[in-house]
Amino acid sequence: MSTRVRPGTRQRTLDAVLLLAGILLGWTSLGAWWGADILPSPWATVQTLAEIMAAPDFARNAWETLRAFLLALAIAFVVGVTLGMLLGAHRLAGDVFEPVLMALYSIPKISLYPVILLAFGLGLPAKVAFGVIHGVVPIAIFTIGAVRNIPRTYFRTAGMLRMSPWRLGWRVLMPAALPEIVAGLRIGFSLTLLGTLIGEMFASQYGLGQMLMHAIDRNQADDIMALSLLLFAFAVAASLVLLTLDQRLRRGLRHA
C-alpha cells in the first residue's frame, strides 16, 4: 500500500505549521514588548490553563457552557434549515423575507439582551436564546442559497412522483443542499458559541463565559488569555472537522 503524501496535503501541513509558528512568534514578541501583566507568554498561558482546568469548579462551568451551547446549536440548526428550505423552495417568499432576515441580523444582538432577560430570566434559557439568535440566521441564509441552486428538474420530478412537502425536503432538498448547509453550519457554529458565551457573561451564574467575565472584572490577564485560548482551540478544532466534512460532501457530489 502506498504511503506517499500528496503534494497538496504536504503544502497544507506546511502552511499550517508556518501559520502556527507565526502566531506564536508574534504572541511572544508582543508579550515581551507589552509585559506579562498585559499579555502573558504562550507557555505561561498554557500553565494557567492547566491550573484552571484542574480547579474543582472547572468541570461544572465547562459542562454548563457545553450544555447551553449544544442546545442552542441544535435549535439554531433545526430552525435555520427548516426556514431556509421553506424560503428557498418558494422563491417569492424567499425574495420577500430574505432581506428581512438580513436586516434583523444586522441589529446588534447585545441590544436585545434586556428583552431576552425579561422573557427568559437568568439561567439556561436566556443563554440558549442568546446563542440561537446569533446562529440561526447564517444557517438559514446558506440554506436558502443552497436550495435555490438545486436544479428545477428535481422539483418537477418530485411533483410527478407526488411527493409530500416532508418527503421532498427530507429525500430531495436535504441531500442536494447538504454541502452548503454544512458550510452555513460552520459559520453558525462559531456565532452560536459566541452568543452563548455573551449570554453567560450577563445572564448566568456559571459557565466559561461567567469565568471570563470575572477575570475581566479583576483584570486578570493570565486567566483571560487562558480561557480565550481554550475557547479558540475548541472553535478551531470544530471548524476543521466541519470543513473536512464539507470537502468530502462536495467531492462525493462531484463523483456522483
mmCIF file of C-alpha atoms in Angstrom:
data_model
loop_
_atom_site.group_PDB
_atom_site.id
_atom_site.type_symbol
_atom_site.label_atom_id
_atom_site.label_comp_id
_atom_site.label_asym_id
_atom_site.label_seq_id
_atom_site.Cartn_x
_atom_site.Cartn_y
_atom_site.Cartn_z
ATOM 1 C CA MET A 1 0.000 0.000 0.000
ATOM 2 C CA SER A 2 1.387 3.412 -0.963
ATOM 3 C CA THR A 3 2.299 5.753 1.869
ATOM 4 C CA ARG A 4 3.242 8.744 -0.282
ATOM 5 C CA VAL A 5 1.815 12.064 0.870
ATOM 6 C CA ARG A 6 0.059 14.070 -1.820
ATOM 7 C CA PRO A 7 1.697 17.434 -2.636
ATOM 8 C CA GLY A 8 -1.482 19.308 -1.719
ATOM 9 C CA THR A 9 -1.610 17.684 1.708
ATOM 10 C CA ARG A 10 2.072 18.397 2.318
ATOM 11 C CA GLN A 11 1.623 22.040 1.328
ATOM 12 C CA ARG A 12 -1.407 22.489 3.603
ATOM 13 C CA THR A 13 0.509 20.953 6.506
ATOM 14 C CA LEU A 14 3.457 23.262 5.867
ATOM 15 C CA ASP A 15 1.139 26.280 5.664
ATOM 16 C CA ALA A 16 -0.491 25.324 8.969
ATOM 17 C CA VAL A 17 2.883 24.900 10.685
ATOM 18 C CA LEU A 18 4.122 28.245 9.365
ATOM 19 C CA LEU A 19 0.909 29.965 10.444
ATOM 20 C CA LEU A 20 1.151 28.496 13.941
ATOM 21 C CA ALA A 21 4.820 29.460 14.186
ATOM 22 C CA GLY A 22 3.994 32.998 13.081
ATOM 23 C CA ILE A 23 1.228 33.307 15.667
ATOM 24 C CA LEU A 24 3.482 32.046 18.460
ATOM 25 C CA LEU A 25 6.326 34.331 17.382
ATOM 26 C CA GLY A 26 4.047 37.366 17.218
ATOM 27 C CA TRP A 27 2.417 36.475 20.536
ATOM 28 C CA THR A 28 5.798 36.068 22.256
ATOM 29 C CA SER A 29 7.164 39.287 20.768
ATOM 30 C CA LEU A 30 4.142 41.350 21.789
ATOM 31 C CA GLY A 31 4.218 39.808 25.259
ATOM 32 C CA ALA A 32 7.866 40.782 25.666
ATOM 33 C CA TRP A 33 7.107 44.297 24.408
ATOM 34 C CA TRP A 34 3.969 44.957 26.475
ATOM 35 C CA GLY A 35 4.884 42.919 29.524
ATOM 36 C CA ALA A 36 3.447 39.775 31.104
ATOM 37 C CA ASP A 37 0.868 41.781 33.063
ATOM 38 C CA ILE A 38 -0.811 42.743 29.792
ATOM 39 C CA LEU A 39 -0.069 39.789 27.510
ATOM 40 C CA PRO A 40 1.308 36.616 29.146
ATOM 41 C CA SER A 41 3.589 34.404 27.072
ATOM 42 C CA PRO A 42 2.202 31.284 25.343
ATOM 43 C CA TRP A 43 3.882 28.960 27.845
ATOM 44 C CA ALA A 44 2.578 30.955 30.835
ATOM 45 C CA THR A 45 -0.901 30.897 29.277
ATOM 46 C CA VAL A 46 -0.792 27.113 28.877
ATOM 47 C CA GLN A 47 0.322 26.747 32.502
ATOM 48 C CA THR A 48 -2.514 28.971 33.696
ATOM 49 C CA LEU A 49 -4.993 26.996 31.589
ATOM 50 C CA ALA A 50 -3.777 23.756 33.179
ATOM 51 C CA GLU A 51 -4.323 25.263 36.631
ATOM 52 C CA ILE A 52 -7.819 26.453 35.702
ATOM 53 C CA MET A 53 -8.777 23.041 34.311
ATOM 54 C CA ALA A 54 -7.509 21.363 37.497
ATOM 55 C CA ALA A 55 -9.706 23.569 39.699
ATOM 56 C CA PRO A 56 -12.736 21.832 41.315
ATOM 57 C CA ASP A 57 -15.318 24.161 39.738
ATOM 58 C CA PHE A 58 -13.988 23.964 36.172
ATOM 59 C CA ALA A 59 -15.870 20.805 35.200
ATOM 60 C CA ARG A 60 -19.191 22.288 36.302
ATOM 61 C CA ASN A 61 -18.595 25.559 34.464
ATOM 62 C CA ALA A 62 -17.435 23.759 31.315
ATOM 63 C CA TRP A 63 -20.486 21.490 31.390
ATOM 64 C CA GLU A 64 -22.830 24.467 31.809
ATOM 65 C CA THR A 65 -21.323 26.126 28.749
ATOM 66 C CA LEU A 66 -21.284 22.937 26.670
ATOM 67 C CA ARG A 67 -24.881 22.084 27.560
ATOM 68 C CA ALA A 68 -26.182 25.547 26.701
ATOM 69 C CA PHE A 69 -24.136 25.713 23.503
ATOM 70 C CA LEU A 70 -25.166 22.302 22.163
ATOM 71 C CA LEU A 71 -28.830 23.020 22.872
ATOM 72 C CA ALA A 72 -28.597 26.431 21.200
ATOM 73 C CA LEU A 73 -26.775 24.961 18.192
ATOM 74 C CA ALA A 74 -29.359 22.193 17.787
ATOM 75 C CA ILE A 75 -32.228 24.694 17.877
ATOM 76 C CA ALA A 76 -30.455 27.106 15.521
ATOM 77 C CA PHE A 77 -29.705 24.273 13.084
ATOM 78 C CA VAL A 78 -33.236 22.848 13.018
ATOM 79 C CA VAL A 79 -34.942 26.243 12.800
ATOM 80 C CA GLY A 80 -32.413 27.656 10.328
ATOM 81 C CA VAL A 81 -32.511 24.669 7.959
ATOM 82 C CA THR A 82 -36.306 24.401 8.097
ATOM 83 C CA LEU A 83 -36.788 28.118 7.493
ATOM 84 C CA GLY A 84 -34.155 28.127 4.755
ATOM 85 C CA MET A 85 -35.762 25.214 2.924
ATOM 86 C CA LEU A 86 -39.195 26.800 3.055
ATOM 87 C CA LEU A 87 -37.974 30.172 1.788
ATOM 88 C CA GLY A 88 -35.605 28.622 -0.751
ATOM 89 C CA ALA A 89 -38.263 26.355 -2.244
ATOM 90 C CA HIS A 90 -40.776 29.220 -2.527
ATOM 91 C CA ARG A 91 -38.908 31.906 -4.443
ATOM 92 C CA LEU A 92 -41.440 34.694 -3.867
ATOM 93 C CA ALA A 93 -41.444 34.143 -0.116
ATOM 94 C CA GLY A 94 -37.651 33.981 -0.147
ATOM 95 C CA ASP A 95 -37.350 37.235 -2.095
ATOM 96 C CA VAL A 96 -39.621 38.928 0.457
ATOM 97 C CA PHE A 97 -38.234 37.539 3.704
ATOM 98 C CA GLU A 98 -34.513 37.145 2.959
ATOM 99 C CA PRO A 99 -33.901 40.925 3.164
ATOM 100 C CA VAL A 100 -35.937 40.959 6.373
ATOM 101 C CA LEU A 101 -33.682 38.283 7.859
ATOM 102 C CA MET A 102 -30.581 40.226 6.823
ATOM 103 C CA ALA A 103 -31.977 43.413 8.354
ATOM 104 C CA LEU A 104 -32.821 41.655 11.608
ATOM 105 C CA TYR A 105 -29.382 40.097 11.728
ATOM 106 C CA SER A 106 -27.716 43.484 11.316
ATOM 107 C CA ILE A 107 -29.206 44.616 14.646
ATOM 108 C CA PRO A 108 -26.557 44.464 17.420
ATOM 109 C CA LYS A 109 -27.530 41.396 19.429
ATOM 110 C CA ILE A 110 -26.443 42.945 22.715
ATOM 111 C CA SER A 111 -29.289 45.454 22.329
ATOM 112 C CA LEU A 112 -31.724 42.529 22.634
ATOM 113 C CA TYR A 113 -30.236 41.474 25.969
ATOM 114 C CA PRO A 114 -32.855 43.276 28.137
ATOM 115 C CA VAL A 115 -35.686 41.724 26.111
ATOM 116 C CA ILE A 116 -34.233 38.216 26.408
ATOM 117 C CA LEU A 117 -33.584 38.700 30.102
ATOM 118 C CA LEU A 118 -37.177 39.796 30.700
ATOM 119 C CA ALA A 119 -38.539 36.930 28.615
ATOM 120 C CA PHE A 120 -36.364 34.108 29.960
ATOM 121 C CA GLY A 121 -34.811 35.354 33.189
ATOM 122 C CA LEU A 122 -31.370 34.368 34.434
ATOM 123 C CA GLY A 123 -30.109 30.878 33.680
ATOM 124 C CA LEU A 124 -30.026 28.318 30.890
ATOM 125 C CA PRO A 125 -32.992 29.542 28.772
ATOM 126 C CA ALA A 126 -31.506 33.029 28.382
ATOM 127 C CA LYS A 127 -28.100 31.641 27.371
ATOM 128 C CA VAL A 128 -29.681 29.304 24.842
ATOM 129 C CA ALA A 129 -31.859 32.069 23.395
ATOM 130 C CA PHE A 130 -28.868 34.371 23.030
ATOM 131 C CA GLY A 131 -26.931 31.632 21.258
ATOM 132 C CA VAL A 132 -29.833 30.843 18.914
ATOM 133 C CA ILE A 133 -30.342 34.428 17.739
ATOM 134 C CA HIS A 134 -26.666 34.605 16.813
ATOM 135 C CA GLY A 135 -26.523 31.359 14.833
ATOM 136 C CA VAL A 136 -29.921 30.800 13.243
ATOM 137 C CA VAL A 137 -29.821 33.473 10.521
ATOM 138 C CA PRO A 138 -26.496 32.448 8.874
ATOM 139 C CA ILE A 139 -27.676 28.841 8.710
ATOM 140 C CA ALA A 140 -30.985 29.954 7.185
ATOM 141 C CA ILE A 141 -29.272 32.219 4.621
ATOM 142 C CA PHE A 142 -26.873 29.487 3.482
ATOM 143 C CA THR A 143 -29.763 27.016 3.231
ATOM 144 C CA ILE A 144 -31.837 29.440 1.149
ATOM 145 C CA GLY A 145 -28.967 29.844 -1.303
ATOM 146 C CA ALA A 146 -28.360 26.094 -1.420
ATOM 147 C CA VAL A 147 -31.991 25.256 -2.180
ATOM 148 C CA ARG A 148 -32.190 27.948 -4.852
ATOM 149 C CA ASN A 149 -29.196 26.396 -6.619
ATOM 150 C CA ILE A 150 -30.848 22.971 -6.818
ATOM 151 C CA PRO A 151 -31.840 22.205 -10.442
ATOM 152 C CA ARG A 152 -35.563 22.763 -11.019
ATOM 153 C CA THR A 153 -35.802 19.296 -12.556
ATOM 154 C CA TYR A 154 -35.579 17.913 -9.011
ATOM 155 C CA PHE A 155 -38.767 19.752 -8.097
ATOM 156 C CA ARG A 156 -40.550 18.729 -11.287
ATOM 157 C CA THR A 157 -39.602 15.089 -10.745
ATOM 158 C CA ALA A 158 -40.805 15.251 -7.145
ATOM 159 C CA GLY A 159 -44.085 16.737 -8.390
ATOM 160 C CA MET A 160 -44.509 13.922 -10.913
ATOM 161 C CA LEU A 161 -43.934 11.408 -8.105
ATOM 162 C CA ARG A 162 -46.444 13.309 -5.946
ATOM 163 C CA MET A 163 -44.040 13.646 -3.057
ATOM 164 C CA SER A 164 -45.332 15.315 0.078
ATOM 165 C CA PRO A 165 -43.543 18.506 1.228
ATOM 166 C CA TRP A 166 -41.962 16.499 4.055
ATOM 167 C CA ARG A 167 -40.578 13.827 1.702
ATOM 168 C CA LEU A 168 -39.459 16.488 -0.778
ATOM 169 C CA GLY A 169 -37.475 18.249 1.936
ATOM 170 C CA TRP A 170 -36.009 15.123 3.528
ATOM 171 C CA ARG A 171 -35.400 12.952 0.449
ATOM 172 C CA VAL A 172 -34.530 15.571 -2.185
ATOM 173 C CA LEU A 173 -33.664 19.018 -0.850
ATOM 174 C CA MET A 174 -31.620 17.987 2.187
ATOM 175 C CA PRO A 175 -29.188 15.652 0.339
ATOM 176 C CA ALA A 176 -28.759 18.058 -2.576
ATOM 177 C CA ALA A 177 -28.189 21.095 -0.351
ATOM 178 C CA LEU A 178 -26.155 19.359 2.357
ATOM 179 C CA PRO A 179 -22.687 20.719 1.428
ATOM 180 C CA GLU A 180 -23.929 24.317 1.550
ATOM 181 C CA ILE A 181 -25.830 23.608 4.760
ATOM 182 C CA VAL A 182 -22.635 22.303 6.365
ATOM 183 C CA ALA A 183 -20.842 25.466 5.200
ATOM 184 C CA GLY A 184 -23.552 27.513 6.892
ATOM 185 C CA LEU A 185 -23.254 25.356 9.989
ATOM 186 C CA ARG A 186 -19.556 26.260 10.217
ATOM 187 C CA ILE A 187 -20.482 29.938 10.445
ATOM 188 C CA GLY A 188 -23.453 29.262 12.693
ATOM 189 C CA PHE A 189 -21.300 27.130 15.000
ATOM 190 C CA SER A 190 -18.877 29.957 15.772
ATOM 191 C CA LEU A 191 -21.585 32.589 16.129
ATOM 192 C CA THR A 192 -23.745 30.369 18.339
ATOM 193 C CA LEU A 193 -20.750 29.743 20.594
ATOM 194 C CA LEU A 194 -20.108 33.480 20.737
ATOM 195 C CA GLY A 195 -23.734 34.206 21.586
ATOM 196 C CA THR A 196 -23.803 31.547 24.297
ATOM 197 C CA LEU A 197 -20.669 32.973 25.915
ATOM 198 C CA ILE A 198 -22.050 36.514 25.793
ATOM 199 C CA GLY A 199 -25.261 35.244 27.365
ATOM 200 C CA GLU A 200 -23.233 33.641 30.146
ATOM 201 C CA MET A 201 -21.399 36.881 30.787
ATOM 202 C CA PHE A 202 -24.614 38.744 31.528
ATOM 203 C CA ALA A 203 -27.306 36.190 32.326
ATOM 204 C CA SER A 204 -25.724 33.329 34.237
ATOM 205 C CA GLN A 205 -24.003 32.422 37.475
ATOM 206 C CA TYR A 206 -21.977 29.581 35.952
ATOM 207 C CA GLY A 207 -20.155 28.794 32.727
ATOM 208 C CA LEU A 208 -16.924 29.653 30.965
ATOM 209 C CA GLY A 209 -18.387 32.981 29.899
ATOM 210 C CA GLN A 210 -19.017 33.885 33.525
ATOM 211 C CA MET A 211 -15.468 32.815 34.425
ATOM 212 C CA LEU A 212 -14.175 35.040 31.637
ATOM 213 C CA MET A 213 -16.300 37.935 32.897
ATOM 214 C CA HIS A 214 -14.896 37.544 36.415
ATOM 215 C CA ALA A 215 -11.356 37.566 35.016
ATOM 216 C CA ILE A 216 -12.107 40.739 33.042
ATOM 217 C CA ASP A 217 -13.607 42.447 36.109
ATOM 218 C CA ARG A 218 -10.489 41.606 38.128
ATOM 219 C CA ASN A 219 -8.113 42.497 35.276
ATOM 220 C CA GLN A 220 -6.524 39.027 35.396
ATOM 221 C CA ALA A 221 -4.761 38.924 32.041
ATOM 222 C CA ASP A 222 -3.426 35.401 32.583
ATOM 223 C CA ASP A 223 -6.904 33.943 33.182
ATOM 224 C CA ILE A 224 -8.364 35.937 30.286
ATOM 225 C CA MET A 225 -5.755 34.616 27.866
ATOM 226 C CA ALA A 226 -6.022 31.051 29.182
ATOM 227 C CA LEU A 227 -9.809 30.904 28.795
ATOM 228 C CA SER A 228 -9.613 32.611 25.399
ATOM 229 C CA LEU A 229 -7.049 30.039 24.272
ATOM 230 C CA LEU A 230 -9.314 27.185 25.376
ATOM 231 C CA LEU A 231 -12.329 28.583 23.531
ATOM 232 C CA PHE A 232 -10.234 29.380 20.449
ATOM 233 C CA ALA A 233 -8.834 25.851 20.321
ATOM 234 C CA PHE A 234 -12.327 24.355 20.655
ATOM 235 C CA ALA A 235 -13.748 26.573 17.903
ATOM 236 C CA VAL A 236 -10.833 25.880 15.529
ATOM 237 C CA ALA A 237 -10.998 22.116 16.080
ATOM 238 C CA ALA A 238 -14.744 22.041 15.432
ATOM 239 C CA SER A 239 -14.352 24.261 12.359
ATOM 240 C CA LEU A 240 -11.708 21.929 10.926
ATOM 241 C CA VAL A 241 -13.983 18.927 11.450
ATOM 242 C CA LEU A 242 -16.866 20.688 9.682
ATOM 243 C CA LEU A 243 -14.539 21.872 6.897
ATOM 244 C CA THR A 244 -13.344 18.309 6.315
ATOM 245 C CA LEU A 245 -16.955 17.095 6.224
ATOM 246 C CA ASP A 246 -17.865 19.878 3.785
ATOM 247 C CA GLN A 247 -14.985 18.976 1.446
ATOM 248 C CA ARG A 248 -15.857 15.282 1.484
ATOM 249 C CA LEU A 249 -19.500 16.010 0.713
ATOM 250 C CA ARG A 250 -18.530 18.221 -2.222
ATOM 251 C CA ARG A 251 -16.144 15.591 -3.591
ATOM 252 C CA GLY A 252 -18.883 12.994 -3.242
ATOM 253 C CA LEU A 253 -21.300 15.138 -5.235
ATOM 254 C CA ARG A 254 -18.722 15.731 -7.990
ATOM 255 C CA HIS A 255 -18.088 11.997 -8.323
ATOM 256 C CA ALA A 256 -21.772 11.052 -8.081
#
